[in-house]
Each structure stands twice: as C-alpha cells, then as structure tokens.
Short mmCIF file of C-alpha atoms in Angstrom, two decimals:
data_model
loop_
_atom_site.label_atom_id
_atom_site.label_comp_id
_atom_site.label_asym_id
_atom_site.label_seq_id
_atom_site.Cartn_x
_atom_site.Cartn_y
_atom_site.Cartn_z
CA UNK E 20 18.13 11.33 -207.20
CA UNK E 21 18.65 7.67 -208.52
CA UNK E 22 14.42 7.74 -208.65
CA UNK E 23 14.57 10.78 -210.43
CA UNK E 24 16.96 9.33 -213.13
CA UNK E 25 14.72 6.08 -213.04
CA UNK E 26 11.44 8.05 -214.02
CA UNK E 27 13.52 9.85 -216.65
CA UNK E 28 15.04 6.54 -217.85
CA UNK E 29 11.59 4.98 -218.14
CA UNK E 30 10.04 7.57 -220.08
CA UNK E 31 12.74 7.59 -222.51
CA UNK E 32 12.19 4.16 -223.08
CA UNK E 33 8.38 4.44 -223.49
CA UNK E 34 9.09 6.93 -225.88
CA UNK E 35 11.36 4.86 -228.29
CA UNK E 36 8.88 1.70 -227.63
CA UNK E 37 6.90 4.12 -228.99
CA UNK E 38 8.60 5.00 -231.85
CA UNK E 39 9.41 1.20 -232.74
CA UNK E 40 5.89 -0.12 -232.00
CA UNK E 41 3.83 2.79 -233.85
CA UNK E 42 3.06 1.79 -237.37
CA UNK E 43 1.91 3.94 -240.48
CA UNK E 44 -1.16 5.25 -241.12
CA UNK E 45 -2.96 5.87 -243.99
CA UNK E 46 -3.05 9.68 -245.52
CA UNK E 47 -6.45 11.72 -245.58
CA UNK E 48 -6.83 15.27 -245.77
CA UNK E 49 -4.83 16.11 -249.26
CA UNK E 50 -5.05 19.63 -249.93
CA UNK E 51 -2.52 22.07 -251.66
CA UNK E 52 -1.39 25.19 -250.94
CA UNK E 53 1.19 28.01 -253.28
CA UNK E 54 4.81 29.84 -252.59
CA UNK E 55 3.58 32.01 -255.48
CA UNK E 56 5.54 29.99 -258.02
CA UNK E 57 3.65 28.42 -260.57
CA UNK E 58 5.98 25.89 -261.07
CA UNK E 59 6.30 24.65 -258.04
CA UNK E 60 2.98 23.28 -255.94
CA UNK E 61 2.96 22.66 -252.15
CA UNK E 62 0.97 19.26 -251.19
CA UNK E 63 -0.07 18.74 -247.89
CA UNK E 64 -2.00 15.91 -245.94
CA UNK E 65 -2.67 14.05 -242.39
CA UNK E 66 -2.07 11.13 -240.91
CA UNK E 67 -4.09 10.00 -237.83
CA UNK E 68 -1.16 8.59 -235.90
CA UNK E 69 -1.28 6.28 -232.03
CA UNK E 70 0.13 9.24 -230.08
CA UNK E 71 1.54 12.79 -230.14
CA UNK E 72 5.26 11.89 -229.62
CA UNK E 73 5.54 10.59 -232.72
CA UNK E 74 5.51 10.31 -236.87
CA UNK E 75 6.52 7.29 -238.06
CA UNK E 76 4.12 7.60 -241.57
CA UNK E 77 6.21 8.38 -244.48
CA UNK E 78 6.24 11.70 -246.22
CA UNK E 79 6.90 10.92 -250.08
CA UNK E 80 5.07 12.10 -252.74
CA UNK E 81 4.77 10.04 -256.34
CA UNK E 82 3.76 12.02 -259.40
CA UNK E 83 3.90 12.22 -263.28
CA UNK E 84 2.04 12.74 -266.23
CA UNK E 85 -0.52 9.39 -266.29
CA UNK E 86 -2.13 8.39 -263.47
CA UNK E 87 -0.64 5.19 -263.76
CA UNK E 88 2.81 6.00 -264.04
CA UNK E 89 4.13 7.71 -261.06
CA UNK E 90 7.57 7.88 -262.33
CA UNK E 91 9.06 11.11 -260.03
CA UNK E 92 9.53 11.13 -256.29
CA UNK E 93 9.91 13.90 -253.89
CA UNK E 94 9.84 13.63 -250.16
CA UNK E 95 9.52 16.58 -247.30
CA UNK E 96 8.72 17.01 -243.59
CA UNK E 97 6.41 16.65 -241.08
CA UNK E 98 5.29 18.37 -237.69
CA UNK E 99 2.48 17.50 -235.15
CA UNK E 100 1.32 19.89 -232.25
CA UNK E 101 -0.42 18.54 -229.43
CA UNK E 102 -2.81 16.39 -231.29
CA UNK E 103 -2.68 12.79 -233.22
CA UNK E 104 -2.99 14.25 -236.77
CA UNK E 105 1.03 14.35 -238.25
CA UNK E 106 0.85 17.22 -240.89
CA UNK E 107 3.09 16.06 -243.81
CA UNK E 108 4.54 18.99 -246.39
CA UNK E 109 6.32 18.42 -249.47
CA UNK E 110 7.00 20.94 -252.15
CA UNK E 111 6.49 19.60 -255.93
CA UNK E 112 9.49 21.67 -258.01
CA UNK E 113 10.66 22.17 -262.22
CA UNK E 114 6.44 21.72 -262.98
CA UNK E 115 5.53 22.20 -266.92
CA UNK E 116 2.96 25.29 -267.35
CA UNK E 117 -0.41 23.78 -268.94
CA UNK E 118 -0.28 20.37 -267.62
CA UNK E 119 -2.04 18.23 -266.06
CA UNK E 120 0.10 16.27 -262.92
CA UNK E 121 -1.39 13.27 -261.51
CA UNK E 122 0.04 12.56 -257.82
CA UNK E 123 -0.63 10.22 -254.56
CA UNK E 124 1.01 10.54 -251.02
CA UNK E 125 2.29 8.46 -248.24
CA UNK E 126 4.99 5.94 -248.28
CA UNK E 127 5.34 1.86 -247.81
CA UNK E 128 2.63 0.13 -247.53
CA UNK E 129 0.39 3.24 -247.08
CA UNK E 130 -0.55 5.35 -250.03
CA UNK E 131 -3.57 7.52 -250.80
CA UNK E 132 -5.61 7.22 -254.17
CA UNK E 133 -4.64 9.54 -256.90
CA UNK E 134 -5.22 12.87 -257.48
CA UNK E 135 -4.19 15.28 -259.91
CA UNK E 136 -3.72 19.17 -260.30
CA UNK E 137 -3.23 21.34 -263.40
CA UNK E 138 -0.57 24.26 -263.51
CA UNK E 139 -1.54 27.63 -264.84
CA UNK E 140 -0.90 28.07 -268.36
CA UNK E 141 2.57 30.18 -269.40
CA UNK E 142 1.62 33.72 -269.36
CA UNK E 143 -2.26 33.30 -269.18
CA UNK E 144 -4.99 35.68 -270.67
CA UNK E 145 -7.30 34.44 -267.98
CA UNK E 146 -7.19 32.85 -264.02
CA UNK E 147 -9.68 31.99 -261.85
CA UNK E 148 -9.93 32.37 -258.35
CA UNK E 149 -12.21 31.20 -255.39
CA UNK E 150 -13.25 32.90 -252.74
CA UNK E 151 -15.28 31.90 -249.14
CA UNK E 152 -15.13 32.04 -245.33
CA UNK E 153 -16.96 30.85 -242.51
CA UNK E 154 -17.42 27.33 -244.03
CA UNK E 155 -17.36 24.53 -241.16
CA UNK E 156 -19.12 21.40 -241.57
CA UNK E 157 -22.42 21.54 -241.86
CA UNK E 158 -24.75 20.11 -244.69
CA UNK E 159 -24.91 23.67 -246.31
CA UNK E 160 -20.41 23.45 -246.26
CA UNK E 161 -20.91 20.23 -247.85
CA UNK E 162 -23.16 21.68 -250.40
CA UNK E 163 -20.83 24.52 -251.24
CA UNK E 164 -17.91 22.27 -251.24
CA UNK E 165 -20.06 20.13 -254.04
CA UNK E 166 -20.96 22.90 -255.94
CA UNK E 167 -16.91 24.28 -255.61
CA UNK E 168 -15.97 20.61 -256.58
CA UNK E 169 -18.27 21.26 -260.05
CA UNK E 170 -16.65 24.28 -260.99
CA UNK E 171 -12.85 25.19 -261.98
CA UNK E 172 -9.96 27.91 -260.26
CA UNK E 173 -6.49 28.32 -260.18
CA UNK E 174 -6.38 29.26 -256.70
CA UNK E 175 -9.06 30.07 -253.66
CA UNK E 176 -8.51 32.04 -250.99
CA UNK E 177 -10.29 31.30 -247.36
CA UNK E 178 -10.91 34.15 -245.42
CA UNK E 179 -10.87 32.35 -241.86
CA UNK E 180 -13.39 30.22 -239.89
CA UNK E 181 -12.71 27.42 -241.55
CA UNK E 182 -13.07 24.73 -239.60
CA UNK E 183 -15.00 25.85 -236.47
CA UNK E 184 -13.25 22.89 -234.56
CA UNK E 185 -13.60 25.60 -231.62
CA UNK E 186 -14.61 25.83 -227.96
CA UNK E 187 -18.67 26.58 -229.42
CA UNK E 188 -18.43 25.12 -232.93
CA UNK E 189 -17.51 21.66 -231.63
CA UNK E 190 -20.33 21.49 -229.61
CA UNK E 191 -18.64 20.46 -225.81
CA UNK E 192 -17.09 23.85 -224.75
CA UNK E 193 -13.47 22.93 -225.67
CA UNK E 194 -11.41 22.54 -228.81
CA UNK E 195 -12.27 19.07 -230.71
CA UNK E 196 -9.57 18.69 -233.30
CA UNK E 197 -11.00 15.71 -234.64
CA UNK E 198 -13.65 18.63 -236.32
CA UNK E 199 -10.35 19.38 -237.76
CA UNK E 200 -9.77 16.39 -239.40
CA UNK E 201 -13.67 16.17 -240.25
CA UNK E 202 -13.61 19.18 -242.11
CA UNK E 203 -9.94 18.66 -244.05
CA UNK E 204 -11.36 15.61 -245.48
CA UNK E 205 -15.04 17.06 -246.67
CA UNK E 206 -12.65 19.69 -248.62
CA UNK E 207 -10.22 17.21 -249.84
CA UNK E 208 -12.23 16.92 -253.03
CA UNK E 209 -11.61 21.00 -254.00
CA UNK E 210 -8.24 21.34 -251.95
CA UNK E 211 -6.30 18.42 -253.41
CA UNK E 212 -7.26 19.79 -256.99
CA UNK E 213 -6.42 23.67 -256.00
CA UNK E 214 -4.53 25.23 -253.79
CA UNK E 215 -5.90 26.88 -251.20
CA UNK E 216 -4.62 30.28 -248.84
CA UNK E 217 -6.14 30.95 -245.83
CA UNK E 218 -6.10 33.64 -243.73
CA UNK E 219 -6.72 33.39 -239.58
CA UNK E 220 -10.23 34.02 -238.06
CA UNK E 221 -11.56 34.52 -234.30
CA UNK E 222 -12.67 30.34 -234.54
CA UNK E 223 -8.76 29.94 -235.36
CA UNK E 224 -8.17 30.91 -231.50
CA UNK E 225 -10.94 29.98 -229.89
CA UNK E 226 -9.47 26.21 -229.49
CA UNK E 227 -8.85 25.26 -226.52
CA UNK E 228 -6.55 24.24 -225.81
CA UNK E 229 -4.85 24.09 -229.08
CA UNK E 230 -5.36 28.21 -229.93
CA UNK E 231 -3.48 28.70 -233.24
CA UNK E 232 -1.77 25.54 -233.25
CA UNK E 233 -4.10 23.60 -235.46
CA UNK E 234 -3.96 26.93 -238.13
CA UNK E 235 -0.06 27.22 -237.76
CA UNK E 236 0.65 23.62 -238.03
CA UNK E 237 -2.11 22.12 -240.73
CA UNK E 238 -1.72 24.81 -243.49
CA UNK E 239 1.48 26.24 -245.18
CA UNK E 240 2.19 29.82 -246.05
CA UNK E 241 5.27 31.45 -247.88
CA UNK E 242 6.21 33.90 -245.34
CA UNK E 243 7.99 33.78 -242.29
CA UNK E 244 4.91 34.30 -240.09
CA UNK E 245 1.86 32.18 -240.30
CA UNK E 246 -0.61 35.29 -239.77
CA UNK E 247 0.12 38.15 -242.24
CA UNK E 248 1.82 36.91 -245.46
CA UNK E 249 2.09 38.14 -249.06
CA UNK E 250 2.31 36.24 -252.59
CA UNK E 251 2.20 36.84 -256.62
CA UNK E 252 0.38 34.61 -257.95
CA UNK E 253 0.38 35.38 -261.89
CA UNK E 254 -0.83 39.18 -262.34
CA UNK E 255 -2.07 39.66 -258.60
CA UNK E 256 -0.48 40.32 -255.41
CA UNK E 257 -2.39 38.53 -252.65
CA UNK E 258 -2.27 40.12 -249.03
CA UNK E 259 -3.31 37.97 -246.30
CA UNK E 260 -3.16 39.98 -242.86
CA UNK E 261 -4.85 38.34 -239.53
CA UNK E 262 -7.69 40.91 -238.17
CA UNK E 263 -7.14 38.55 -234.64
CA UNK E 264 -3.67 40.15 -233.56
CA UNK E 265 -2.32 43.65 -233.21
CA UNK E 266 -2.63 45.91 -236.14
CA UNK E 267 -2.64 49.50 -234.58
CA UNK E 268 -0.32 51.50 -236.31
CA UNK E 269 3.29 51.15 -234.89
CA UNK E 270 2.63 47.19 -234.60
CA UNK E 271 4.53 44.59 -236.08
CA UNK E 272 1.87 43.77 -238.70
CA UNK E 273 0.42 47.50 -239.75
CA UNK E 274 4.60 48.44 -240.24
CA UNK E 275 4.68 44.79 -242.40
CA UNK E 276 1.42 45.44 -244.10
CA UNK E 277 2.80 49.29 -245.26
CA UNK E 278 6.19 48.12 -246.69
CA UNK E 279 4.08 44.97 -248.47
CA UNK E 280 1.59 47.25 -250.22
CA UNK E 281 4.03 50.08 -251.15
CA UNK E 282 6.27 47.11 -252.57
CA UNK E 283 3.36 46.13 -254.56
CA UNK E 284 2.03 48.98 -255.48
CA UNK E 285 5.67 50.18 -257.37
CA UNK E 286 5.41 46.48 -259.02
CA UNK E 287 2.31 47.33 -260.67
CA UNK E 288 3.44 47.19 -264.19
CA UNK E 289 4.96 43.31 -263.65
CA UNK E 290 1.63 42.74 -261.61
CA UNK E 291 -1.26 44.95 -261.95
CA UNK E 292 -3.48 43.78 -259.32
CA UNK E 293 -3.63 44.05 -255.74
CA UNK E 294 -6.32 41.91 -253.62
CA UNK E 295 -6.42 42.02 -249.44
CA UNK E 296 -8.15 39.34 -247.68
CA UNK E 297 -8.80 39.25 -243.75
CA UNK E 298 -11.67 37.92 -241.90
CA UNK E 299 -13.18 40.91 -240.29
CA UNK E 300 -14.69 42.96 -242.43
CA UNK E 301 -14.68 46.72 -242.53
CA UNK E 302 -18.00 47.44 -244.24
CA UNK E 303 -20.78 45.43 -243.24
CA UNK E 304 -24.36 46.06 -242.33
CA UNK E 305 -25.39 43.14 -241.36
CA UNK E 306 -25.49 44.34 -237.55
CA UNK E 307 -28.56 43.78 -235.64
CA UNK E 308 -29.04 41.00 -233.47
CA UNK E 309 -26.88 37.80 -234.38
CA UNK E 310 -24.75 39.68 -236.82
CA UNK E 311 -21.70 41.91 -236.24
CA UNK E 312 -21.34 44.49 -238.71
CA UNK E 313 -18.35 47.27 -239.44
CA UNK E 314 -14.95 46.33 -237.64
CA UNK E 315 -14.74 50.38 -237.26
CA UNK E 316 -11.43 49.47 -235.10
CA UNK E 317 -10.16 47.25 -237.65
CA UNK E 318 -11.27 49.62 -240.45
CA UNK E 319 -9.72 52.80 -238.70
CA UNK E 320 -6.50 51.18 -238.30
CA UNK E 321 -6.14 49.45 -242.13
CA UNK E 322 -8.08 51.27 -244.18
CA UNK E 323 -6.46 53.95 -244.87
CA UNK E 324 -3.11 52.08 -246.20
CA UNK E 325 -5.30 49.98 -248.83
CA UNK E 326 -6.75 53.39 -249.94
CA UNK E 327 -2.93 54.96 -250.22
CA UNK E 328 -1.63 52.17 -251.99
CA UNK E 329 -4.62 51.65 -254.29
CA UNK E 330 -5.86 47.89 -253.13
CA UNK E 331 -8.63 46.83 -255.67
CA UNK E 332 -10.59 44.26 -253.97
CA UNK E 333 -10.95 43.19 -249.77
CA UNK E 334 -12.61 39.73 -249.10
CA UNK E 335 -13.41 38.83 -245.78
CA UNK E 336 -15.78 37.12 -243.58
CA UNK E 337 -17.21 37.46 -240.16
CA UNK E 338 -20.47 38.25 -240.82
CA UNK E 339 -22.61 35.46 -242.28
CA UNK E 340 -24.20 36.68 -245.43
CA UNK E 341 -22.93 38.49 -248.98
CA UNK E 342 -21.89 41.86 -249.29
CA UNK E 343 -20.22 44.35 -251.79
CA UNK E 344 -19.62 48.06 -251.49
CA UNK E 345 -19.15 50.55 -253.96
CA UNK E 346 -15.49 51.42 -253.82
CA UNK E 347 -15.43 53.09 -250.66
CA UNK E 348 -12.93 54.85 -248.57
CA UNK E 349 -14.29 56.03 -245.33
CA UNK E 350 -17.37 55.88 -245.95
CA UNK E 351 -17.40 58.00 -249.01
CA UNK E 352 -18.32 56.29 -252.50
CA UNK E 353 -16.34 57.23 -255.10
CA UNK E 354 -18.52 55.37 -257.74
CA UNK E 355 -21.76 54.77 -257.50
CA UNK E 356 -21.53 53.32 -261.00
CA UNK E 357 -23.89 49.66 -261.13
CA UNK E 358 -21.18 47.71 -261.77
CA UNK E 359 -22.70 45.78 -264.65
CA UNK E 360 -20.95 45.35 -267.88
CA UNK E 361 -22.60 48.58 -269.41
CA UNK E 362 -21.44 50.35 -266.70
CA UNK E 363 -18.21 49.24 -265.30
CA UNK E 364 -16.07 49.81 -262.90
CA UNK E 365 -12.75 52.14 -264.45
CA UNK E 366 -9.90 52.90 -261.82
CA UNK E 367 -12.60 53.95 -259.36
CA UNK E 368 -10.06 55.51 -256.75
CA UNK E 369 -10.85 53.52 -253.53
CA UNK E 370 -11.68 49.64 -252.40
CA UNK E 371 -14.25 47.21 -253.02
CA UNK E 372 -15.39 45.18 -250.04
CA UNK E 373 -16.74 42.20 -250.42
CA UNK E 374 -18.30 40.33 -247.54
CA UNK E 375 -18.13 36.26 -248.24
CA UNK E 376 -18.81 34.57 -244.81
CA UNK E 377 -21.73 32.99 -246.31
CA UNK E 378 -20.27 29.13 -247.01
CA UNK E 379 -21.80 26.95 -244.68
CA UNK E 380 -22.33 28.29 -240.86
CA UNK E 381 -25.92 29.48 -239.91
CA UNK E 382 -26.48 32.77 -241.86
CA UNK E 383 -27.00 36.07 -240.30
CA UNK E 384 -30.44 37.84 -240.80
CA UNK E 385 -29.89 40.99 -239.57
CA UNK E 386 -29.60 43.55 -242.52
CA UNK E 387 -29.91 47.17 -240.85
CA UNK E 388 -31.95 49.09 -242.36
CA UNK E 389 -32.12 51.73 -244.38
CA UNK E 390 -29.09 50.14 -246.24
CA UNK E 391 -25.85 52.49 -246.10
CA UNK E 392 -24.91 54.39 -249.15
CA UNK E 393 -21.77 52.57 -249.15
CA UNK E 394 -23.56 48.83 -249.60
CA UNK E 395 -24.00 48.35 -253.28
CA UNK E 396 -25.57 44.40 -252.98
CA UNK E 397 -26.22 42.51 -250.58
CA UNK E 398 -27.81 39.30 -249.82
CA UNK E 399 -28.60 36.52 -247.01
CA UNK E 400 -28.22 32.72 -248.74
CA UNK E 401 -25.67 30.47 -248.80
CA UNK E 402 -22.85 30.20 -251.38
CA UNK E 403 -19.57 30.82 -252.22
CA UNK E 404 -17.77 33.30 -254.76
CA UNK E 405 -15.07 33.68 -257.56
CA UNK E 406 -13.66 36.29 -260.29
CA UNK E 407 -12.03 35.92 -263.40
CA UNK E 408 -8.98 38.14 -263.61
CA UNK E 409 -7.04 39.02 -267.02
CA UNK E 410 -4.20 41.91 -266.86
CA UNK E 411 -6.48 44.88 -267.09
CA UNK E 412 -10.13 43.63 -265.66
CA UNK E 413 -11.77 41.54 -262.96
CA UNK E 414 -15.20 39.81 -263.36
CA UNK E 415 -16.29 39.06 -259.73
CA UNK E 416 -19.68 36.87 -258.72
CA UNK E 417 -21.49 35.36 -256.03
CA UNK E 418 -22.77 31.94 -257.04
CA UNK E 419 -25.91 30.34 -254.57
CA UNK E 420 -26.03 26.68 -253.26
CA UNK E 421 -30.00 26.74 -254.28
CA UNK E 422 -29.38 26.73 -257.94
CA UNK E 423 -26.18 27.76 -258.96
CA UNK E 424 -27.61 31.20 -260.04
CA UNK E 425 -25.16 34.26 -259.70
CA UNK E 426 -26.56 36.49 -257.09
CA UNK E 427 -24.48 39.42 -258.04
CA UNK E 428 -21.54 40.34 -260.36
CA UNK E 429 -19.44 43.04 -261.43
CA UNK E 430 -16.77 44.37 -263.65
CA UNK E 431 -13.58 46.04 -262.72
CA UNK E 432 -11.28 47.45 -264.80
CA UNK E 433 -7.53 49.03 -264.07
CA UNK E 434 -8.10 51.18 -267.08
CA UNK E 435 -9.67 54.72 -268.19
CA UNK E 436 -12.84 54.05 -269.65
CA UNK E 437 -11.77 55.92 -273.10
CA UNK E 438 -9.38 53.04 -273.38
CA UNK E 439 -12.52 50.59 -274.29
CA UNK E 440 -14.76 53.97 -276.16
CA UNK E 441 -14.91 52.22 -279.10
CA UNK E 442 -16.86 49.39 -277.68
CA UNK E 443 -13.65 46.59 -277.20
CA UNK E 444 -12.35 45.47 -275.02
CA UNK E 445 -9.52 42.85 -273.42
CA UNK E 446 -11.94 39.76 -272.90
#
C-alpha cells in the first residue's frame, strides 16, 4: 500500500514539476472560425507545448482598429487531447459591421505577428463564400491555398479531409499529428483572414490513435456536437452533417437533421437560403477504378429530407475531381436548363450537387462513361470553388490552380423567372 501511495505521490509531483518547469510557446496555426454572429468572430490557434499534461502558453487575444494599436483584450480557453499541440479559443464580441480589425495572439513574452479580419458589412447586398475538400498538403494544397490567399470571402466552408494527418496520408501506417500542425500552418494565410467551417471526413477517423480527437479538439463549431451542426450566417442557413456516423432514419443525426431543415425552411423569409455540406457525396460519377462514386446509402438515407425541405445547394467531397448536377432528386432532373446567365436556374424544385474534393490530394481519373443524365459538368484538375450570394440569387464557380480560369459557373435564383421578364434583375 505505502508503495502504491509512493508511485502516486511521485507522479503528482512530476506533474506539477511539470507545470512549473514548462515554459510558453510561441502561437502558429491562427485560423478563425463563426457562431453565426457577425459581430462576434471566433479565433483559434496552437501552441507546440513540452508534454500533453499541460498548457502553460497564454490564451489572450489583442485587437483594434490599427495594427499598431492593440488597445482591447479578450482572453478564453484552451484544451489539448493526447498530443503536444494546446488548442487555444477565444471569442472576439460587440465587433463594428464594415471594418477592418487588426489582431495578434498569445500572451507574455510570446505573441504572434498581426493579422487582421474584416466583418461583413450591415445588411449586405452581396457575400462571398469558399468552398473545398480533400485539401492535405501537397504542392497542389499549397497552390490552392495561394490562389485562395489572392482572392476575397466572407466565409469558406471545408467539406472534410482536410488534413490527411491519417493512418495512409501520413505516410507510416499510423496517425502523425504533426501533419496536423503542418497543414494548420500552410492555411494560416486564408484561415486567419476568414473563418472557416468544416465538416468531418473518413481521413478525420482514420487517425490512429487519435480518431476524431484532432477534428473535435482543433476546430470550433456552434452546436453542441462537433459532427452535425447548423448556423445563419447573413441570408443562408449552413448545414453541416458528418456522412462518417449514423444517419439512418431513426438516428440521432437524421431526427437532428429533420427538425434543423424544417426550422429553416419556415425561416425562409428572414433567411432565404439553405446550403448542406457533407463529405460524401450523393451524385458522383467518378467511379471506376481509384474513384468512389454515388454514396447510394448515404443518398437513400438524406436525400429525401433536402428535397422536402427545399435545400438549394450540397457541397461535398470524397471523390477527387469537380462535379455539378442538374437539380436532381433521385435521379430525376428537374431542369435541364444550362445554367448560364441566359438561362438560369429559377426555383428549380430539387438540389444541386456539387462535388469539390478537388483541392490538393491526387485527383481521381475515373469518369464513367456515358455520363449520367443527372451530371451537368464535370471536370478532373485541381482547384477550389466559391459563389456569390445576394437575397434572391447565387453565382457559383469552379476556379483552376493552372490559370485561375473558371471551369464552370452557374446562376441560381429563388425567384420565378417572370420576376426578371423584363430583362433586370437584383445584381
């Protein structure tokens, strides 16, 4: 017994030597992240601390209006799983619409440089928001990350596989969470200067030992589960919903997901605008060899409540390559209309599906052939995509890494096409 209390006694000790002798460490891996309230912004980073048990690195956050005068403080918490990286979360509050907030994190003698972020504007005409999965850290996710880094959102939204700091992606059959920290600072230069949502993929898991941890722990979300969450963000309701757990109908997330989009749907005149994002997609045809094609499980199970409840756009990943359907519902288009800006689409009555795992892991060749019905564009290169959104339309594009052409774009409006007959329109 008196050995037993020894050993105790001893690690308690080694513990609080811990504590005392650990010192601070300098932040990396800014990013930020929404609640949904554009006056607030969440701010997130690392800190690459000695050992597991502890976080002795400050969590403050200095910000105003000129980089050089950090005049407002606000401080928040931090959590570690069974890694070195301390994830440090503080919540920026009372923001001014239109305006630009420069900001730096840490505490003592260790500070980051300075960054800055702009709030949406009060009632906007026009936001912008990003869109890619499957991104990892390869020279082509560096290249979209520069060519994300050149252009300008309000938001982006990551439709999982983010990282690939997995058992195959790390390259030595486990989980290497210092791929992790690799990747969170080659996107520090987009994700400290928009926030970013994220929504879980297979590579999320497959860490071992880690599974989810690294996904729960290193990213925030406004809900009370880290897998399937919902947020307003201006005039659209975002649904993120995790194609990697249960989502029969009669599970937790299917009887979550029903209540979220008939919520949203009866809030259409406050927000008109309802966008899904998961990373398995339910139309794909990129199926033969390397690729994986239709989640017919997934599809059979969700499908049919984004069709009830009138979801505009899906985003996912998955599948390595660009895709978008006509709006679709089981298989059936119900516009075959090109999409262009002469020929729109108005309240088509079913879901686009848009396919964006193209962002930086090796791309999937394997296009079936002949292409479905259902598959209005698609295309194997790398990139990454975004859409303008007012009240009553969406402009939607895939930009490539090669040369920052747009591969394919479309129009979507929420309105009857008499509403524009006379040739205007809201732009």
């Amino acid at each position: 017994m008196k050995k037993i209390l020894y050993g105790i006694l001893v690690f308690a000790i080694s513990i609080i030597m811990l504590n005392f002798s650990a010192e601070a460490a300098p932040p990396e891996q800014i990013h930020l992240a929404t609640n949904g309230i554009t006056s607030e912004m969440i701010i997130q980073w690392g800190t690459q601390e000695d050992t597991t048990l502890s976080c002795p690195s400050d969590t403050n956050v200095e910000y105003g209006l000129n980089s050089s005068e950090l005049i407002q403080t606000a401080t928040g918490e931090n959590e570690m799983y069974l890694w070195t990286t301390c994830i440090h979360t503080v919540t920026l509050t009372e923001l001014a619409p239109n305006t630009t907030y420069y900001y730096r994190v840490g505490g003592g003698n260790e500070w980051s440089d300075v960054f800055n972020f702009n709030t949406p504007e009060e009632n906007p005409e026009t936001i912008t928001i990003g869109a890619l999965a499957d991104h990892g850290t390869s020279s082509n996710a560096q290249e979209t990350t520069n060519n994300m880094a050149n252009d300008n959102f309000d938001l982006v939204i990551h439709a999982g596989d983010i990282s690939y700091a997995n058992n195959l992606g790390a390259g030595n059959g486990w989980g290497d969470n210092t791929v992790w920290d690799e990747y969170q600072n080659q996107i520090e230069i987009v994700a400290s200067k928009y926030p970013h949502m994220y929504a879980p993929g297979n590579h999320e898991e497959d860490d071992d030992p880690y599974g989810f941890d690294a996904y729960e722990t290193r990213f925030y979300n406004p809900g009370p589960n880290s897998f399937w969450y919902s947020f307003d963000y201006e005039f659209i309701h975002f649904v993120s919903v995790s194609s990697e757990h249960d989502y029969d109908p009669g599970s937790t997330q299917h009887n979550w997901l029903q209540g979220d989009l008939e919520n949203a749907n009866n809030n259409r005149e406050n927000v008109p605008w309802i966008v899904f994002f998961a990373h398995r997609p339910m139309y794909s045809s990129n199926g033969d060899g390397d690729g994986h094609g239709s989640e017919i499980e997934f599809r059979d199970a969700m499908e049919s409540l984004l069709f009830d409840y009138g979801v505009d756009l899906a985003i996912y990943g998955h599948d390595h390559h660009y895709e978008r359907t006509y709006p679709v519902f089981q298989e059936e288009v119900y516009s075959n209309n090109s999409g262009d800006m002469s020929n729109p689409y108005y309240s088509p009555g079913a879901t686009i599906h848009i396919v964006a795992g193209n962002s930086g892991r090796e791309v999937y060749d394997g296009l079936v052939e002949p292409q479905p019905e259902w598959s209005a564009y698609r295309e194997v290169s790398y990139g990454y995509t975004k859409f303008d959104a007012t009240k009553t339309s969406i402009n939607y594009k895939f930009i490539r890494n090669s040369d920052g052409s747009i591969g394919d774009e479309f129009w979507l409006f929420n309105t009857d096409s008499s509403d524009f007959a006379d040739g205007s329109s809201s732009e």
